[in-house]
Amino acid sequence: MAPKMVREEVVNALVALGIDLPPGNKMTEEHLKKRLSRALDCAQLFSQRLPSATMDPASLSAWSGSLYAKFTPGSVMESSHLMSLMQSDRRPSEERDVFYDMREAIACLGHVFDQGGRFIVLQDEGQMSAICVRVIDVLKLNERTPVMILSYDRSLRSSMKPSMVQFLDTHFGRGLVDITTSVRGQQLLLRLLSLNSLRIPASYKPSRQPYEKDYRLSFLMPTGPLSMTDIGTMNEEKGCELCGGPATKRCSACESVVYCGKECQSEGWPSHKKQCHALSKGTWSTMRFQSQAAAMPMFEGHYSANINRYTRSDGEELVAENHAPLSVNSPPPPNVHANRPFVLKIQSNPVSIRIYDRRRSVDLFLMIYNDPVNFKKLCEATSTGFRGIKCYRWAKRVSDWELSICLDRKLAEDPKW
């Protein structure tokens, strides 16, 4: 078998997926791989599509329609970047991240299937590493989601398995399709295939070719960029700031970071002290906010969707959120942060202020006619940020509808939002 992803490769994959890692982090390779598995599940919307955590192909019907069209979800940000390249003389960068490489390989598998291909080899340009794939079936998970059921195996050229040699000999010249995929793209794809392989019940036993004795069964679903909510949740639930382990010790001065113990806290102090001093010495103002319908009753009964640069181009993320109509009687948002500080995005226009966290667990409004004094304070803060209309600040939950915000201290750098 080809070598598994080493720590540096796992870190690069997490960064490509949008996951923040503290400078000089000491997270174990095992912990990083768990985070990578969780991020890959977010990328394939696993919890929304398969809440039972298993997928039995025998219970599904056949998919009809283009697979490639479904296997190429991007994001608003990616589409915008592509359009800007098309409208300029700039050439696209040849440097692509590993997550993009993997998604491109999945899209190519969909295209090959649409063209009638069932036997596929994904290999790098130097033909040193390859994954052999046989597409068993493409089934319908729901009206929007196809599932490709496949068997796969991988080897290095220097130690090619007899089963892989037989696969190539059997299908060469008879419908075998070759897809060029980088070694790192293959490694991340294998990580995803291995993750999904565990979710197929042992009772599912499709017919196999003789060379497939050692092949594993797995499946692929449309896989795209992580949503802002997923990125925000994963970046906040990271455990110890330095090693990622179970965190039990919170910084007593600012309460914004947690550590597993004194050793990590001492080692992390040089990179944390600037933020700590800013928060502990900042001025915090308590303000009362409202839900969107309560702040703007004209939207009562309407639906609202949070569309941003991370929103998937296929719309699956918005469908999965299952929005309810806006109501003036909406309950307060859940307090997922307890009494801990968290980062808010503040957006202003001439009559309203909108605040929300990266997880969208808090998404509230303040109107100028309800609280002109605090409205002015928030506008003064946003004037220091992007185009004078948005900024980021630390906040704490005070009550159901009240937040305390540290307005006079900017973040060291704008977060990935």
PDB file of C-alpha atoms in Angstrom, residues 266 330 359:
ATOM      1  CA  SER A 266       2.843  28.772  29.474  1.00  0.00           C
ATOM      2  CA  SER A 330     -39.183  33.270  17.621  1.00  0.00           C
ATOM      3  CA  ARG A 359     -21.613  29.285  13.574  1.00  0.00           C
TER       4      ARG A 359
END
